[in-house]
Coordinates of C-alpha atoms in Angstrom, one line a residue:
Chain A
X1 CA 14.3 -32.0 -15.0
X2 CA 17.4 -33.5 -13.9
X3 CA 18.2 -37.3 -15.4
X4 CA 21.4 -38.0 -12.5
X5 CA 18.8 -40.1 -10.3
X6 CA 19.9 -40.6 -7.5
X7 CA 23.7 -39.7 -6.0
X8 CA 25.4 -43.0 -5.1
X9 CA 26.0 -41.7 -1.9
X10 CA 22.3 -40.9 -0.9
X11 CA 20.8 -37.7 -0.3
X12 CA 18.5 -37.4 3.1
X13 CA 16.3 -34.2 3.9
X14 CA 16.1 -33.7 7.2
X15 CA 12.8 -31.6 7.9
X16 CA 13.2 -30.2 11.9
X17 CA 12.1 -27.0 13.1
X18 CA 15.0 -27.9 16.1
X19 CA 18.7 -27.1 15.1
X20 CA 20.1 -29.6 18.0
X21 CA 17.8 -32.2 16.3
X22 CA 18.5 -31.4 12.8
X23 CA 22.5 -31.0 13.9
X24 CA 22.2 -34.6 15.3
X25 CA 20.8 -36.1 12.6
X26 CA 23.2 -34.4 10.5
X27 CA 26.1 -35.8 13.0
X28 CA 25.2 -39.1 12.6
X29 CA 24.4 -39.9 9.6
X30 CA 26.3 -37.4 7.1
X31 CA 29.7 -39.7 7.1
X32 CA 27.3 -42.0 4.9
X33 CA 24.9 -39.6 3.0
X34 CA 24.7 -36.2 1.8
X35 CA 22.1 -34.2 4.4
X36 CA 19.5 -31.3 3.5
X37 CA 18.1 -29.5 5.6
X38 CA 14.8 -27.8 6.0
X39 CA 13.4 -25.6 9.3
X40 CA 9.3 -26.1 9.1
X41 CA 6.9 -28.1 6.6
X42 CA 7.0 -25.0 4.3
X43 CA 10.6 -25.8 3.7
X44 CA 10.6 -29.3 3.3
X45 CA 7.9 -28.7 0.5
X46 CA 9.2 -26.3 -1.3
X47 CA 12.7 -28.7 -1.5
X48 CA 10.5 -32.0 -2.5
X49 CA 9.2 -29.5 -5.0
X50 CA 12.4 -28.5 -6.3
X51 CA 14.8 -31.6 -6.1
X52 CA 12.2 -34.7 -5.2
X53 CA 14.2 -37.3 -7.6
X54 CA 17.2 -36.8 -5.7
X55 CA 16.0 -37.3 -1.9
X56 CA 16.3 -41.4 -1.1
X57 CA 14.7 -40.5 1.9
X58 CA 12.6 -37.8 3.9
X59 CA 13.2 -37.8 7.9
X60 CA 10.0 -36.1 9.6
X61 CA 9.4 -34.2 12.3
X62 CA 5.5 -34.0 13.1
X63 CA 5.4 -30.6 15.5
X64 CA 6.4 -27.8 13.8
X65 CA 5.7 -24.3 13.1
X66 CA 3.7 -22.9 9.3
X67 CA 3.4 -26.1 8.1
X68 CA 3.7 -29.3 10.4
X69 CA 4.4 -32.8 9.8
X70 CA 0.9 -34.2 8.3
X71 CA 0.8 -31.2 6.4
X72 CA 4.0 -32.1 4.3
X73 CA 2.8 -35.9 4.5
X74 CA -0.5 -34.5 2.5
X75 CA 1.7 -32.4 -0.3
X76 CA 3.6 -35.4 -0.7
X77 CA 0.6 -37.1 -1.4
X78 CA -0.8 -35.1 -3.7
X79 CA 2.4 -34.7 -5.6
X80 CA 2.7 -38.8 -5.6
X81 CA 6.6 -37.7 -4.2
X82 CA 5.4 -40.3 -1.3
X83 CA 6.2 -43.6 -3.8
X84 CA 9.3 -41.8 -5.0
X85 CA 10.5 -41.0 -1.2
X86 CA 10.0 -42.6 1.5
X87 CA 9.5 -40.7 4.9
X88 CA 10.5 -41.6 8.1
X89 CA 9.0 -39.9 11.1
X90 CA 10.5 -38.7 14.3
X91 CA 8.4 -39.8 17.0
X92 CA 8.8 -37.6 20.5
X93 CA 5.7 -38.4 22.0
X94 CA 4.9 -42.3 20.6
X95 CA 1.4 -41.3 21.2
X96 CA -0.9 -43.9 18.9
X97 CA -2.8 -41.1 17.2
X98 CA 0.3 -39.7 15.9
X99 CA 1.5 -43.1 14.2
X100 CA -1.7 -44.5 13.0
X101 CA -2.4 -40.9 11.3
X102 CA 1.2 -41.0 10.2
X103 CA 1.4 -45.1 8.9
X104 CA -2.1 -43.6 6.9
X105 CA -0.5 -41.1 5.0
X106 CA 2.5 -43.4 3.8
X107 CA 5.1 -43.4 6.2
X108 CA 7.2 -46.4 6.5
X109 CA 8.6 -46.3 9.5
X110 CA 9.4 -44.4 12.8
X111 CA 12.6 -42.7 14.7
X112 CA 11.7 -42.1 18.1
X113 CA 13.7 -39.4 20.1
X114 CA 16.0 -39.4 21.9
X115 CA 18.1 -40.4 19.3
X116 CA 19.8 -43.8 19.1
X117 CA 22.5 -43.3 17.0
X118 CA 22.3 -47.1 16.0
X119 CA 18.8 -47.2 15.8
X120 CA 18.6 -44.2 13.4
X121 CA 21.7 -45.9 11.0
X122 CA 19.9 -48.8 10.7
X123 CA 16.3 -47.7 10.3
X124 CA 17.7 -44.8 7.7
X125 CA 19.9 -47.7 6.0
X126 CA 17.1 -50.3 5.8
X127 CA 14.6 -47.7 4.2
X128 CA 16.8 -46.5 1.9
X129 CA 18.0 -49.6 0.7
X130 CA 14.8 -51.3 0.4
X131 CA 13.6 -48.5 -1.7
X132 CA 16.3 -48.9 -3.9
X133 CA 16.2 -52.5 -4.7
X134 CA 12.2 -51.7 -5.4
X135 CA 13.7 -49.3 -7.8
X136 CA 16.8 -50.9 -9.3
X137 CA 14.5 -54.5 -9.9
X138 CA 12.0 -52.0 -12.0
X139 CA 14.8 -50.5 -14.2
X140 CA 15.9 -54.8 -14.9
X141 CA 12.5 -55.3 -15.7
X142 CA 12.3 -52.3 -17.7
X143 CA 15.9 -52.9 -19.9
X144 CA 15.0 -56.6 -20.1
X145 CA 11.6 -55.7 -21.7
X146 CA 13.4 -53.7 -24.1
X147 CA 16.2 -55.7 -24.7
X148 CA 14.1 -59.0 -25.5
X149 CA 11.7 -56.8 -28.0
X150 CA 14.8 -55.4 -29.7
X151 CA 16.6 -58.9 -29.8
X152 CA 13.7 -61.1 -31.1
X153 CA 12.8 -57.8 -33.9
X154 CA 16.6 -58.4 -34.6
X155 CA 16.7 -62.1 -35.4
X156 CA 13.1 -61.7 -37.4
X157 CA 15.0 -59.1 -39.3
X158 CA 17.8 -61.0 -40.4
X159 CA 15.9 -64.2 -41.2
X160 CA 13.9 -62.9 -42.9
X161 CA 16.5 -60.6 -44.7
X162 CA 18.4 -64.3 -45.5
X163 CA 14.8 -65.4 -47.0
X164 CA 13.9 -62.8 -49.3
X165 CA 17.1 -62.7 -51.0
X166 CA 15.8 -65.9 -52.0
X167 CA 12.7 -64.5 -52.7
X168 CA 14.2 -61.9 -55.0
X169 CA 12.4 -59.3 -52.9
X170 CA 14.1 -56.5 -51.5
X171 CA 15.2 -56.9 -47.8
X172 CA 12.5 -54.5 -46.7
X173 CA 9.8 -56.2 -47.5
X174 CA 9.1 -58.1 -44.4
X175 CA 9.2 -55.0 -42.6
X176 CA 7.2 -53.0 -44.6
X177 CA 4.8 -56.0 -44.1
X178 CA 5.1 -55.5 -40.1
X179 CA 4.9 -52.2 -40.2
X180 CA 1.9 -51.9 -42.5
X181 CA -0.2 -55.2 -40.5
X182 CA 0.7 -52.8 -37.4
X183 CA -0.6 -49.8 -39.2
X184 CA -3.9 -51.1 -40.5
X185 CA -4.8 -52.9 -37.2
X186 CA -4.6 -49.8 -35.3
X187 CA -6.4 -48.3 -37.6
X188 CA -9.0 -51.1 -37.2
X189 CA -9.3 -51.4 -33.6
X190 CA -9.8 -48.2 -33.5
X191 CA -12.5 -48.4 -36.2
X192 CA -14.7 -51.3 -34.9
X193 CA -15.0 -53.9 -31.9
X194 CA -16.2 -56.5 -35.0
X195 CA -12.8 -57.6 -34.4
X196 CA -11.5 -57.5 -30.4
X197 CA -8.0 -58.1 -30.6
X198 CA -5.6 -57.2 -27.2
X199 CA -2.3 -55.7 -27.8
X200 CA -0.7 -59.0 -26.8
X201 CA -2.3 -60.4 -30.2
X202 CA -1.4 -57.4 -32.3
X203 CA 1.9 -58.1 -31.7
X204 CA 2.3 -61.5 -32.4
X205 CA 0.2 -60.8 -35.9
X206 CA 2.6 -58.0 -36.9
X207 CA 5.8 -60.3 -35.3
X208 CA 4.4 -63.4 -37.3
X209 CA 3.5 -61.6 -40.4
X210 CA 7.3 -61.7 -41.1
X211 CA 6.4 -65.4 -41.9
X212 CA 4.1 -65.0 -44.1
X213 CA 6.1 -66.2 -47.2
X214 CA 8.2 -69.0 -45.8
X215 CA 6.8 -71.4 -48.1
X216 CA 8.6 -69.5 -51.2
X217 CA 12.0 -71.7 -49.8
X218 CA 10.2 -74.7 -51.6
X219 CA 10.0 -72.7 -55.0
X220 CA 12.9 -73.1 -57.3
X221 CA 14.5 -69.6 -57.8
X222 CA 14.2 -70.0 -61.8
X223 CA 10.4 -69.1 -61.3
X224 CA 10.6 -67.0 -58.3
X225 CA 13.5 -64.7 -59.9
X226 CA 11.9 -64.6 -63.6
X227 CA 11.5 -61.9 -65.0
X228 CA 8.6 -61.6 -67.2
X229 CA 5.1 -63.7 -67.1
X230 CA 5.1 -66.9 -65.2
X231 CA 3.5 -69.9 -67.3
X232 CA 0.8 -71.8 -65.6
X233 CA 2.5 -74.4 -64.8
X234 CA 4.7 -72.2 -63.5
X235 CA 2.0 -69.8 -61.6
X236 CA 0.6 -73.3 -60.0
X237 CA 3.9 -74.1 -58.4
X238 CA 4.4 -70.4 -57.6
X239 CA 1.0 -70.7 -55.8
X240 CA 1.9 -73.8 -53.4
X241 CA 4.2 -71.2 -51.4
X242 CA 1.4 -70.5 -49.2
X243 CA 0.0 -73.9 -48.1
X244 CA 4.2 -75.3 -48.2
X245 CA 4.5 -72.4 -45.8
X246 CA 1.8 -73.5 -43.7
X247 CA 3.2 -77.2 -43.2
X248 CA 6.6 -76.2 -42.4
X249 CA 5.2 -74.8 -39.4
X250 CA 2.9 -77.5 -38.3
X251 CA 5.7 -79.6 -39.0
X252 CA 7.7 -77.9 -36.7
X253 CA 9.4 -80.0 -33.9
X254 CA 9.0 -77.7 -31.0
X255 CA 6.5 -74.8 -29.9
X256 CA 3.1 -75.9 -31.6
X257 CA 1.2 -74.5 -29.3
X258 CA 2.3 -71.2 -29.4
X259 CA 0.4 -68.6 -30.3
X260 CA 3.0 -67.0 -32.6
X261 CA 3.6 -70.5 -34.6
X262 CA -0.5 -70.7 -34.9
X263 CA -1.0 -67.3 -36.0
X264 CA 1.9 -67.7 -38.6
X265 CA 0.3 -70.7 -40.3
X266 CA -3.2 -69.1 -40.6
X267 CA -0.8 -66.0 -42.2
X268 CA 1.0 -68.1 -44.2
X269 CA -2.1 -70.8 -45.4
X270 CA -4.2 -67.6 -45.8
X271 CA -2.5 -64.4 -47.1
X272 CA -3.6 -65.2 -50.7
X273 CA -7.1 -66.1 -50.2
X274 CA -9.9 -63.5 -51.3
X275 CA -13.2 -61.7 -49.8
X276 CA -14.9 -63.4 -52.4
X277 CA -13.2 -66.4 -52.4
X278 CA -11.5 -66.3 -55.4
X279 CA -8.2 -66.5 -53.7
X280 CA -6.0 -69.8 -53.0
X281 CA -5.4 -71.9 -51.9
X282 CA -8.6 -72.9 -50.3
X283 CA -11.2 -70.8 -51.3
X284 CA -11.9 -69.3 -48.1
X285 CA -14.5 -66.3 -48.0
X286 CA -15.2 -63.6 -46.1
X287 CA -14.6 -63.8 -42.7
X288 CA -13.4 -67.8 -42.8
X289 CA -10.2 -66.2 -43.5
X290 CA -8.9 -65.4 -39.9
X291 CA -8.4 -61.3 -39.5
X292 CA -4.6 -62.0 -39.1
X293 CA -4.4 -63.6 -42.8
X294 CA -7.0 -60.3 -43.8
X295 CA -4.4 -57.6 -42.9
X296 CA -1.5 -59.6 -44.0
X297 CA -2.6 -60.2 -47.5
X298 CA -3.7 -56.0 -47.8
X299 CA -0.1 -55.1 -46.4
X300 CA 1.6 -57.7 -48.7
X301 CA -0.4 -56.6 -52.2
X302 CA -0.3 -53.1 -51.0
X303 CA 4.0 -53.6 -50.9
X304 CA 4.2 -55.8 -53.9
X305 CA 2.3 -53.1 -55.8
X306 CA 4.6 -49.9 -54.5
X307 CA 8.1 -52.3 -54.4
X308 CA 10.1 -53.2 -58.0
X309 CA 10.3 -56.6 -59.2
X310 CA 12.2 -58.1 -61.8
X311 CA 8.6 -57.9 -63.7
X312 CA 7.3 -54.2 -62.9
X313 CA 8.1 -51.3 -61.8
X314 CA 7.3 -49.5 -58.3
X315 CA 4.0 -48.1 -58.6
X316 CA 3.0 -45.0 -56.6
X317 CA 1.4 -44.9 -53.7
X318 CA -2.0 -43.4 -55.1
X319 CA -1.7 -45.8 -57.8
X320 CA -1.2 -48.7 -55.6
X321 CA -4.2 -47.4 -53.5
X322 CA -6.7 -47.1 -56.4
X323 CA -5.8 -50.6 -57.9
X324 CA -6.4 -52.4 -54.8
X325 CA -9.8 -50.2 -53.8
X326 CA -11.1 -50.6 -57.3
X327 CA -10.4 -54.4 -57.3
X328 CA -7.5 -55.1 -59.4
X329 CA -5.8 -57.5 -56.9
X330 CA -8.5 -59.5 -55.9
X331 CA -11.3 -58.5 -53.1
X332 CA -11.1 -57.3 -49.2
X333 CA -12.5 -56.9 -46.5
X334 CA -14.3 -53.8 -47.3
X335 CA -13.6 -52.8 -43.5
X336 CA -10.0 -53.2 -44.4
X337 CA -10.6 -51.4 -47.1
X338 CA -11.6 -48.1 -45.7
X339 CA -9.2 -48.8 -43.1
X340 CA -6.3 -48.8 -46.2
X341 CA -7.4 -45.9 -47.4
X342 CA -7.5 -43.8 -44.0
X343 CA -4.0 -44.6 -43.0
X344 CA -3.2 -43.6 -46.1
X345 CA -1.0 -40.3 -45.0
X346 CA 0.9 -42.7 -42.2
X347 CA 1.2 -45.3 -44.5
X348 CA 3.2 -42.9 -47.1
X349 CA 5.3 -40.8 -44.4
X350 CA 6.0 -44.1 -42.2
X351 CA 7.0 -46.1 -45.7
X352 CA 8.6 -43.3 -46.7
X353 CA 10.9 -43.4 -43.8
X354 CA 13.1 -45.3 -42.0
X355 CA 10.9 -48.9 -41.7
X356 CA 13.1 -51.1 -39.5
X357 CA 13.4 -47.5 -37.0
X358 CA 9.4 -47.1 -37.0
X359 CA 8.6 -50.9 -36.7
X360 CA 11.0 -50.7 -33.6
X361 CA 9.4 -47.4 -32.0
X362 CA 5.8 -49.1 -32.8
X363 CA 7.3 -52.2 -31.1
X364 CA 8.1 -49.8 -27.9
X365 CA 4.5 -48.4 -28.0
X366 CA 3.2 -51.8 -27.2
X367 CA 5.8 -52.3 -24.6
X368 CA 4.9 -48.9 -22.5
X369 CA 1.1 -50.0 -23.1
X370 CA 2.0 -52.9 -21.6
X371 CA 3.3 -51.2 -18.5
X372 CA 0.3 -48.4 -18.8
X373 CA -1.6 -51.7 -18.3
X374 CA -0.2 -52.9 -15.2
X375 CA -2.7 -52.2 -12.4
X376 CA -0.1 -53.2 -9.1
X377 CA 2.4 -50.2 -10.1
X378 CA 1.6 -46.6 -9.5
X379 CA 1.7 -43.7 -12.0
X380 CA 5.2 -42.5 -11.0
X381 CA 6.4 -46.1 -11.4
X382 CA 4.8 -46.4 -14.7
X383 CA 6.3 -43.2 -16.0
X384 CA 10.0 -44.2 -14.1
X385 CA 9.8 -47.4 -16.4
X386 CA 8.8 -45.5 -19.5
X387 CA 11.0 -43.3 -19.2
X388 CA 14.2 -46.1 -18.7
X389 CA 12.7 -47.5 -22.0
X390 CA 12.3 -44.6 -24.0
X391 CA 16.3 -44.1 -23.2
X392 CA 17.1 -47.3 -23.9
X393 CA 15.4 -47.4 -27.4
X394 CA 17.2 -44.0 -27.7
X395 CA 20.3 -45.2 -26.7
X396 CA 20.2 -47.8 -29.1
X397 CA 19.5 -45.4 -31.9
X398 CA 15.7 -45.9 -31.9
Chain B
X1 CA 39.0 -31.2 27.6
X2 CA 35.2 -31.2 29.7
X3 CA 34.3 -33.4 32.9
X4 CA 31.2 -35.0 31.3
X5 CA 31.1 -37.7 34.3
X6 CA 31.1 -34.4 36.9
X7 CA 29.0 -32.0 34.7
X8 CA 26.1 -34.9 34.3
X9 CA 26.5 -36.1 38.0
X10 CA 26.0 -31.9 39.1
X11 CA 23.2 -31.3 36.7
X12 CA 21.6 -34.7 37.3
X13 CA 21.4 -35.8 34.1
X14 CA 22.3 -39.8 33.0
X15 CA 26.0 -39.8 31.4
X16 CA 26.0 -43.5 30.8
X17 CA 22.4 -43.2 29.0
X18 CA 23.8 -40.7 26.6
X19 CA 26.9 -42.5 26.0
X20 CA 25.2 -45.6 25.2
X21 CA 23.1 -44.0 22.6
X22 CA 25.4 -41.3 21.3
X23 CA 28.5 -43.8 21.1
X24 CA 31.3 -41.2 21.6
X25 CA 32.1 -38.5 24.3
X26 CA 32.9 -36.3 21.4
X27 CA 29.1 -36.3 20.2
X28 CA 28.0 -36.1 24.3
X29 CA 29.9 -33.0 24.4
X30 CA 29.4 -31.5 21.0
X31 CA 25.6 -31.9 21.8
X32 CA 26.3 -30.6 25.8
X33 CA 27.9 -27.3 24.3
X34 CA 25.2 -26.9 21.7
X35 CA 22.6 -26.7 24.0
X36 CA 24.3 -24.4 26.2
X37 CA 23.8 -22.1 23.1
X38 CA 19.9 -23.1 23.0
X39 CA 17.6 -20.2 23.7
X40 CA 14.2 -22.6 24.6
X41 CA 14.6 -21.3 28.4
X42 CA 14.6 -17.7 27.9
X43 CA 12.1 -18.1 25.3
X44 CA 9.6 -20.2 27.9
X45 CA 10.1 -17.5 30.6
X46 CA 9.2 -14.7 28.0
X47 CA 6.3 -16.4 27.2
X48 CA 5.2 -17.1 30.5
X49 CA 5.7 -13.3 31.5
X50 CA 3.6 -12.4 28.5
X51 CA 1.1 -15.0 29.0
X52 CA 1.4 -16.3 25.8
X53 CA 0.4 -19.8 26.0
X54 CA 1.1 -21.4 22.9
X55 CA 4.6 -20.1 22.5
X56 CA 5.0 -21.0 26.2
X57 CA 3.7 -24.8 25.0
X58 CA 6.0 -24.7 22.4
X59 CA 9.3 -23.6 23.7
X60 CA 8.5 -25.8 26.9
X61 CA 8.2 -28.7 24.2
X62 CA 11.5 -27.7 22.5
X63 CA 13.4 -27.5 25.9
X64 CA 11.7 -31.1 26.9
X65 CA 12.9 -32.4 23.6
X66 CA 16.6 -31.4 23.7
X67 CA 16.8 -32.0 27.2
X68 CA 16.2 -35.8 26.9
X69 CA 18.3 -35.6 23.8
X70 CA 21.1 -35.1 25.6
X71 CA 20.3 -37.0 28.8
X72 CA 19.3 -34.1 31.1
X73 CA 17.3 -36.0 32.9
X74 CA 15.5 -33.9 35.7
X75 CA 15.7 -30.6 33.3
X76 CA 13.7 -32.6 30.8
X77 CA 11.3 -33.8 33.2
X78 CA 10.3 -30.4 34.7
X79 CA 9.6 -29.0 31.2
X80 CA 7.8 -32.0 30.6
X81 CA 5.4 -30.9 33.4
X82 CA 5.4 -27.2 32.1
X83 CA 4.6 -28.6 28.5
X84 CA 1.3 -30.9 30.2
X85 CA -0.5 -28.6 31.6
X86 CA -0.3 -26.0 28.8
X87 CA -1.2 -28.5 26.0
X88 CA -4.7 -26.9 24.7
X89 CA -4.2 -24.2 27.1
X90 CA -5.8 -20.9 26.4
X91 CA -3.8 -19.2 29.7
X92 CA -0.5 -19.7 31.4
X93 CA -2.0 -20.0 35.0
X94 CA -1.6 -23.4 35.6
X95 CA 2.1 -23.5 34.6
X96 CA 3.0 -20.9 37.0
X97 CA 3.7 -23.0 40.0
X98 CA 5.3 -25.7 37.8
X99 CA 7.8 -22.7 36.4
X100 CA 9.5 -22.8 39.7
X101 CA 11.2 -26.3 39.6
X102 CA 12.0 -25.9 35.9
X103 CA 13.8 -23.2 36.7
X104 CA 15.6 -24.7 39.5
X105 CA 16.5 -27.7 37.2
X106 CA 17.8 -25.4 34.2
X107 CA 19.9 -23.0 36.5
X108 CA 21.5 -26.4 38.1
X109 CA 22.9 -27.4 34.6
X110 CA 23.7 -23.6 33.8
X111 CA 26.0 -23.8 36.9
X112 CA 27.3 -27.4 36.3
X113 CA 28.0 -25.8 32.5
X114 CA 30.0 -23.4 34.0
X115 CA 31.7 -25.5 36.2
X116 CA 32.6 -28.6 33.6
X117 CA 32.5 -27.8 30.0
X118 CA 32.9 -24.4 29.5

């Protein structure tokens, strides 16, 4: 398939079984755009068929030999190459039937013979262009989309980059947190409807999960960067992180009704409570802990477990698996659970991998849902704008 | 250079009508010396002689068509009247007495032709 698009200058197919008709067409209008030619319907389709992302426009006669008119207007149909191009018919006869069986099958508009040579430059110029703008508006919608994800993925990556060096943790951990929320809530909405969550929400979960441990700003770096056992008295200050992290965002100035600042201070209250309630630090049980916090705390032991500290080691992923199944780091969600331990292979390659890279492609998945979603655009729009974003996010090494 | 004022006024045919819509003599006579190539006559009167109907409809249509194109105004009326009555016609027979004028009408701007543009 060719990627050019479209030739700056325009490229029209005339479809006329008449050479004077096709020859005046071509007179007119080929000082402006570049003209092909077909002789009969049969033509015409077999061009569309070939080259259909390069015509702006289709000029159509409706009598003609093998295959007339309506008979390309139907392949063009069928193909869906009639919301690519639009087609404008040559009307000799301006009898009703014709039009109101030609407006049906998508035409947009109407050149009625004999030729004006004013008429036909502006009726070609105000379909093509129109077409275009439809066009060029949905490859802005489709870069800013893109750019916006990639810019606000950005600024959550340095942040919290800036935070964890605090945190003595390595730089990756916030994304391995996003990318392991994202993992295990796929893998849970695909699991059970216990929990309905809409892509919109998934998102702002795995966006606010890189929030999860602001609160560790409040905690002197003696205790957070210690290596060996914390003291109680340390542990109890260690364990304020979450709730501290929780009031700096009700405490913020702006935005407290936004659903990503909400869903961040149930992360950040919750991620160390328990399915038994033996977490902190309010004692929250079972499904009192919002799903969001759920995830979060899984993703977070799961990377504590498999990252090094000043204090351990990295354990393996098995290892990490088997401790938090057979209890070792509290209780969960036993739906999480088995969710944990059947994304286990995608959890391992995707780890394994480039994290900021898959976070950004999972990031792009929601975006072309989001499109997949929109009910007012056709399938050959949908896949125009996925495919812009797909180059983008490849063009920007994604 | 060809007498487009003397060839349309001989072939009755509407110069300022084409000029208006064609916007240059140069397309008028471009157009003019095209059609003098056109074969949509010969291929009516073929037809007729066979008594092929639908190829009679169609080159009738064609000739209407590129008549009016180009502002022959009588020529493109006659075929007009050739075209009618064989629309959904199984026979020639009821063209046959509208042949005569067509003809008439296309050997007037074969002559004028001749006489101004070529």
């Amino acid at each position: 398939m060719e990627q050019t698009g479209t030739s700056p200058r325009g490229t029209i197919l005339v479809v006329d079984d008449s050479p004077m008709n096709r020859m005046l067409l071509r007179d007119i209008l080929e000082e402006d755009y570049t003209i092909v030619e077909a002789e009969d319907g049969e033509e015409a389709v077999e061009a569309l068929a070939e080259s259909y992302r390069d015509i702006d426009l289709v000029i159509l006669d409706i009598m003609m030999p093998k295959l007339d008119g309506f008979g390309v207007l139907d392949a063009m149909n069928e193909n869906g190459w009639i919301d690519r191009c639009p087609v404008v018919t040559i009307s000799a006869d301006g009898s009703a039937d014709y039009v109101e069986h030609a407006y049906d099958l998508g035409v947009t508009d109407f050149i009625t013979r004999p030729f004006d040579e004013l008429v036909v430059r502006h009726r070609v110029r105000n379909t093509i262009q129109l077409n275009s703008k439809q066009h060029d508006l949905m490859a802005m919608i489709s870069s800013q989309m893109f750019r916006k994800e990639r810019t606000s993925n950005l600024m959550v990556s340095i942040l919290s980059h800036i935070m964890e060096s605090h945190n003595g943790e390595s730089g990756l951990h916030v994304m391995h947190i996003g990318l392991l929320t994202d993992i295990i809530l796929d893998h849970l909405a695909a699991k059970t409807d216990k929990y309905p969550i809409s892509p919109m929400e998934r998102s702002t979960i795995t966006t606010a999960s890189a929030l999860h441990d602001i609160g560790k700003i409040t905690v002197p770096p003696e205790i957070i960067n210690k290596p060996g056992r914390l003291t109680d008295e340390e542990f109890a200050i260690m364990k304020t992180h979450s709730a501290a992290g929780a009031e700096m965002l009700s405490d913020l100035p702006f935005s407290q009704e936004a659903d990503l600042v909400k869903c961040a201070y149930d992360i950040s209250r919750w991620h160390h409570e328990r399915w038994d309630g033996g977490g902190y630090p309010d004692g929250l049980a079972g499904d009192e802990i919002p799903i969001s916090a759920q995830v979060v705390a899984l993703a977070d032991v799961y990377d504590a477990l498999t990252s090094a500290r000043v204090y351990k080691p990295p354990f393996s992923h098995e290892k990490a698996l088997d401790m938090i199944v057979h209890g070792e780091c509290g209780q969960f969600n036993p739906l999480l659970l088995e969710c944990l331990e059947e994304a286990s292979e995608e959890i391992r390659e995707e780890l394994a991998g480039d994290a900021m890279l898959s976070l950004v492609q999972r990031e792009m998945g929601g975006i072309i849902g989001e499109v997949q979603d929109a009910d007012f655009l056709s399938q050959w729009d949908k896949d125009d704008m996925i495919e812009d974003i797909l180059a983008l996010s490849e063009a920007y090494g994604a | 250079m060809a007498d487009l004022e003397g060839f349309y006024a001989a072939a009755r045919g509407d110069y300022e009508g084409v000029l208006a819509r064609f916007r240059s003599p140069e397309r008028v006579e471009k157009f003019v010396r095209f059609f003098s190539m056109d074969q949509s006559y010969q291929t009516l009167v073929a037809a007729m002689e066979a008594g092929d109907a639908e190829t009679a409809f169609r080159a009738s249509h064609t000739l209407k068509g590129t008549s009016r194109d180009i502002g022959l105004t009588v020529l493109g009326e006659t075929a007009d009247e050739v075209c009618e009555s064989l629309r959904g016609a199984t026979t020639v027979d009821s063209a046959v007495p509208l042949m005569g004028p067509c003809t008439e009408a296309y050997e007037r701007v074969t002559e004028a032709l001749n006489t101004y543009v070529l």
